[in-house]
mmCIF file with all atom_site columns, C-alpha atoms in Angstrom:
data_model
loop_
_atom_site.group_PDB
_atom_site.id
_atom_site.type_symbol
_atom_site.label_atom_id
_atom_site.label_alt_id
_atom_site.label_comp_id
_atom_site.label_asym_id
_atom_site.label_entity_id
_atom_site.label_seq_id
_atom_site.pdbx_PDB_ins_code
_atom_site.Cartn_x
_atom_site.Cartn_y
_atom_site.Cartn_z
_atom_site.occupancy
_atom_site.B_iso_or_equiv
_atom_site.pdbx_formal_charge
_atom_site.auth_seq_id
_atom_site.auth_comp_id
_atom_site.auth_asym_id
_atom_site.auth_atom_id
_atom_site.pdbx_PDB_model_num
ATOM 1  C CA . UNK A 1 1  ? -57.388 14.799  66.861 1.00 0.00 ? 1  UNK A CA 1
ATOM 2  C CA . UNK A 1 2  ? -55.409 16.423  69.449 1.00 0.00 ? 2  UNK A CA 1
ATOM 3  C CA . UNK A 1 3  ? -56.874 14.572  72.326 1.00 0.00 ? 3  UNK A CA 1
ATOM 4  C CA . UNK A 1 4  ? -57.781 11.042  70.692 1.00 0.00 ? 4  UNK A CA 1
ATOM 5  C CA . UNK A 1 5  ? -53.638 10.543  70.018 1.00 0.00 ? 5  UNK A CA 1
ATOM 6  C CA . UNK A 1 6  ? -53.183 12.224  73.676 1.00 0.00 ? 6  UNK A CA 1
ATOM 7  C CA . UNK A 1 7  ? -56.442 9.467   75.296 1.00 0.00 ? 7  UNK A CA 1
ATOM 8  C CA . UNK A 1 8  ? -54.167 6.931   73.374 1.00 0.00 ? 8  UNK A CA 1
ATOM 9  C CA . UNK A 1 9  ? -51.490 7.393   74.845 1.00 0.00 ? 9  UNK A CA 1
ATOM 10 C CA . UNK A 1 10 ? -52.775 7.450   77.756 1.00 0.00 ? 10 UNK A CA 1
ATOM 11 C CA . UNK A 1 11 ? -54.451 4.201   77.629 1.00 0.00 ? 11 UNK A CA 1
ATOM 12 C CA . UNK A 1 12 ? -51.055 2.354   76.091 1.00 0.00 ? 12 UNK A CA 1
ATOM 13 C CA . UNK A 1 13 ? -49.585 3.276   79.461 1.00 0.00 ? 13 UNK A CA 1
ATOM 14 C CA . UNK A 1 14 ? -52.337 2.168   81.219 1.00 0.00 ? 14 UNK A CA 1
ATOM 15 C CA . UNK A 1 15 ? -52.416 -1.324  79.666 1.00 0.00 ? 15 UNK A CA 1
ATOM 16 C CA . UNK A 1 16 ? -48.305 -1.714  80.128 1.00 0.00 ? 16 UNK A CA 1
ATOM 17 C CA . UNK A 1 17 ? -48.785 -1.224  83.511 1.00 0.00 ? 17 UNK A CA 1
ATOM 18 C CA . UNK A 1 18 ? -50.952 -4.098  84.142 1.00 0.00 ? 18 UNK A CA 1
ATOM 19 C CA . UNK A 1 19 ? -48.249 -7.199  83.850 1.00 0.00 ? 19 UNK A CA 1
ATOM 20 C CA . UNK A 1 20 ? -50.337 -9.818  83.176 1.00 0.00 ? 20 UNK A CA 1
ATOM 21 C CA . UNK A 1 21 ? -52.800 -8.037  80.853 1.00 0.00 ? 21 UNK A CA 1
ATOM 22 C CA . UNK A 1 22 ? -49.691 -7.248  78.966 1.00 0.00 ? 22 UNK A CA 1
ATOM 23 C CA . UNK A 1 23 ? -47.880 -10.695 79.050 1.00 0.00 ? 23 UNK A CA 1
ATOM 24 C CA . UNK A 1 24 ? -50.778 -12.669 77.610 1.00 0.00 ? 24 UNK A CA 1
ATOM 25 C CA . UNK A 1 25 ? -51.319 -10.002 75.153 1.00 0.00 ? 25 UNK A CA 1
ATOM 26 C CA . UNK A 1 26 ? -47.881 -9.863  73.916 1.00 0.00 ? 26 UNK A CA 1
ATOM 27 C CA . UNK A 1 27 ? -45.629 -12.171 75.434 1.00 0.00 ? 27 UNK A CA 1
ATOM 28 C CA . UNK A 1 28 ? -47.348 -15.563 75.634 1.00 0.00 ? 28 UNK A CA 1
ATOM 29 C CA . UNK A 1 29 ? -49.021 -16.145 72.150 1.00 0.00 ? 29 UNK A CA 1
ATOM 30 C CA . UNK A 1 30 ? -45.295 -15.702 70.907 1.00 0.00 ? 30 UNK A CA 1
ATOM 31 C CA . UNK A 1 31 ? -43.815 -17.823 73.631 1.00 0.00 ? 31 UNK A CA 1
ATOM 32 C CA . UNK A 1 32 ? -46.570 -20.436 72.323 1.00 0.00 ? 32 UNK A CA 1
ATOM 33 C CA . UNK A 1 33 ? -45.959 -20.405 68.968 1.00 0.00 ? 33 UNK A CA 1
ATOM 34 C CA . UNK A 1 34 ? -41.985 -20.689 69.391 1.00 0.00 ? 34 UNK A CA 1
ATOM 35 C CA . UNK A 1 35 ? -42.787 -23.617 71.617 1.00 0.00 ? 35 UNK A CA 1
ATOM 36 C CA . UNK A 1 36 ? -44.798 -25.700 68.841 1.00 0.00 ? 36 UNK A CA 1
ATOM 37 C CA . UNK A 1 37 ? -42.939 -24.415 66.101 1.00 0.00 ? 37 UNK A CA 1
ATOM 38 C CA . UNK A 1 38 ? -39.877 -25.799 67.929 1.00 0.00 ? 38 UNK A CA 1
ATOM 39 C CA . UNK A 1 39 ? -41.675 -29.167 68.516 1.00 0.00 ? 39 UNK A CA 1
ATOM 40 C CA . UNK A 1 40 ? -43.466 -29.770 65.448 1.00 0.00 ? 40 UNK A CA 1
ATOM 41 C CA . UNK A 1 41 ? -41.660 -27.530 62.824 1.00 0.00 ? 41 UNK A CA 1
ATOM 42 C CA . UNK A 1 42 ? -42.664 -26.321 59.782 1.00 0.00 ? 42 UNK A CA 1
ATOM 43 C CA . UNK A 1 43 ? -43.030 -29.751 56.880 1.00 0.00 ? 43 UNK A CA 1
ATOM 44 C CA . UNK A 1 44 ? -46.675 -30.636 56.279 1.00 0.00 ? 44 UNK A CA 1
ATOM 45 C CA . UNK A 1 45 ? -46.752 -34.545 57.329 1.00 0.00 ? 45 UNK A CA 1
ATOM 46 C CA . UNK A 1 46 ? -45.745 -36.834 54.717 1.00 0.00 ? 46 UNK A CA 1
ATOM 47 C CA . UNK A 1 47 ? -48.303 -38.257 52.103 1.00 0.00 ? 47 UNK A CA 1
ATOM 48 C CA . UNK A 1 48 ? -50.369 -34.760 52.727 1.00 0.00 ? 48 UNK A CA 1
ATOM 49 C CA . UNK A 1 49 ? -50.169 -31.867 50.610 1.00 0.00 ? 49 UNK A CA 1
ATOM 50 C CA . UNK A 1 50 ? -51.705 -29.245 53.226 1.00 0.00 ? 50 UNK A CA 1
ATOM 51 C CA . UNK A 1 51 ? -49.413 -26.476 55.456 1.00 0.00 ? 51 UNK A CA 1
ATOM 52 C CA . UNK A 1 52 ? -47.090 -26.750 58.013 1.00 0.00 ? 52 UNK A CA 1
ATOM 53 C CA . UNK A 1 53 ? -48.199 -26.578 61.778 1.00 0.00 ? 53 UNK A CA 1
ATOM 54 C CA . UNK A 1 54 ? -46.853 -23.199 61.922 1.00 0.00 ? 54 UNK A CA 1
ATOM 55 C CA . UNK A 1 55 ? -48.664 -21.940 59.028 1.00 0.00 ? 55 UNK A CA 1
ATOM 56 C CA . UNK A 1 56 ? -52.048 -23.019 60.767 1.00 0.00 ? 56 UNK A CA 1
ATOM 57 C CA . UNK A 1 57 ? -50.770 -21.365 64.632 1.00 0.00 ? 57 UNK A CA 1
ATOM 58 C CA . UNK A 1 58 ? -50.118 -18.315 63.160 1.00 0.00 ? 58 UNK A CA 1
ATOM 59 C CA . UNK A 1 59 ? -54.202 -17.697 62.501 1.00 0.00 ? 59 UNK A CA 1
ATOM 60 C CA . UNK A 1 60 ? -54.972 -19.111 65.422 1.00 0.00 ? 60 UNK A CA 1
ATOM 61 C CA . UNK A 1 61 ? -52.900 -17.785 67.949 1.00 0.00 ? 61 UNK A CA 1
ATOM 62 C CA . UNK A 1 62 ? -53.819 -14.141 66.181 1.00 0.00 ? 62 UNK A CA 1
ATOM 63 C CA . UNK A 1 63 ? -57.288 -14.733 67.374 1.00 0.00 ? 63 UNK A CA 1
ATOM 64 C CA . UNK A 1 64 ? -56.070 -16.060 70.542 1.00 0.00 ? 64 UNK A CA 1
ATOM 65 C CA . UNK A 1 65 ? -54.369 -12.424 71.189 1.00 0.00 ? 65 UNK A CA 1
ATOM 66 C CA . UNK A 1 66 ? -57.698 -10.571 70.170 1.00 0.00 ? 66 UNK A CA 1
ATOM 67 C CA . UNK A 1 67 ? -60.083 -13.153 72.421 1.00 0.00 ? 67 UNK A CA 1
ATOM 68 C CA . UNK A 1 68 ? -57.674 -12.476 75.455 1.00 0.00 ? 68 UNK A CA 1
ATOM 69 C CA . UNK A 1 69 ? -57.212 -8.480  74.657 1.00 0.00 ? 69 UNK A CA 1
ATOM 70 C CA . UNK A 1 70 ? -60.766 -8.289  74.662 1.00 0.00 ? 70 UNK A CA 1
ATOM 71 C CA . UNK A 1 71 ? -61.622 -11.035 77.982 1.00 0.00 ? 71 UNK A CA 1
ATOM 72 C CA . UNK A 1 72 ? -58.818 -9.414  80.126 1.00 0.00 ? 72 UNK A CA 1
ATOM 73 C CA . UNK A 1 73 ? -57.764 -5.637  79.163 1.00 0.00 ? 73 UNK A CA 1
ATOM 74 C CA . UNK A 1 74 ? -61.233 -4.322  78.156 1.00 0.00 ? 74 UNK A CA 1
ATOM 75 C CA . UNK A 1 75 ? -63.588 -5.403  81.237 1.00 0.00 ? 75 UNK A CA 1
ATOM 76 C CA . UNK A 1 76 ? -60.613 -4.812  83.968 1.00 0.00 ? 76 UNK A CA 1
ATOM 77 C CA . UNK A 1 77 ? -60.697 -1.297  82.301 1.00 0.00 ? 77 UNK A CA 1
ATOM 78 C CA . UNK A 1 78 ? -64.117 -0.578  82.175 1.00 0.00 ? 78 UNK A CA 1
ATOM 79 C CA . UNK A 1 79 ? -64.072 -1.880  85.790 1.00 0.00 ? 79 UNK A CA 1
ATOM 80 C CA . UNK A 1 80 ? -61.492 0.387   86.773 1.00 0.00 ? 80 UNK A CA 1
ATOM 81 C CA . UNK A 1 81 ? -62.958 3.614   85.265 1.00 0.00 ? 81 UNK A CA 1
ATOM 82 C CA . UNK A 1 82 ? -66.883 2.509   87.258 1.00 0.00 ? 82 UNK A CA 1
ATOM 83 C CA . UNK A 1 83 ? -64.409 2.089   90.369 1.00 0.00 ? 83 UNK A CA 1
ATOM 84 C CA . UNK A 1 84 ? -63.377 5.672   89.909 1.00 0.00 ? 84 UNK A CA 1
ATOM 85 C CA . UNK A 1 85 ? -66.706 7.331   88.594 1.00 0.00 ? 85 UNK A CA 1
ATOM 86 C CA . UNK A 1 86 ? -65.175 7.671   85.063 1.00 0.00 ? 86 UNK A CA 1
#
């Protein structure tokens, strides 16, 4: 258990210090949400009886983050660790 929480660690550092792995990870989908939540708001359109906008972003921009964590972080590390013979 020892070494899993230290190869976490480890890899938590490794993925802050790539800036733009880390900004569309964590940064952006709540920069993009804030930005359409600002411009449509929250009311369901009149005459309808389904959610607010933000209600439906929230789902989607969580599988944005996943799709993007997976695209960017995983292959540039598994790249990086054939680069060094890992």
């Amino acid at each position: 258990m020892k070494s899993l929480s230290k190869m976490t660690w480890v890899e938590a550092k490794l993925f802050l210090r790539e800036p733009v792995g880390a900004f569309f990870s964590l940064i952006f989908p709540l920069l993009m949400l804030f930005i359409f939540g600002t411009i449509y708001g929250s009311n369901p359109a009149p005459g309808t009886t389904t959610e607010g906008s933000i209600d439906a972003l929230i789902p989607s921009f969580t599988a944005m983050i996943i799709g993007m964590t997976g695209l960017m972080s995983v292959t540039l590390t598994m790249a990086t660790y054939r680069e060094n013979g890992i």
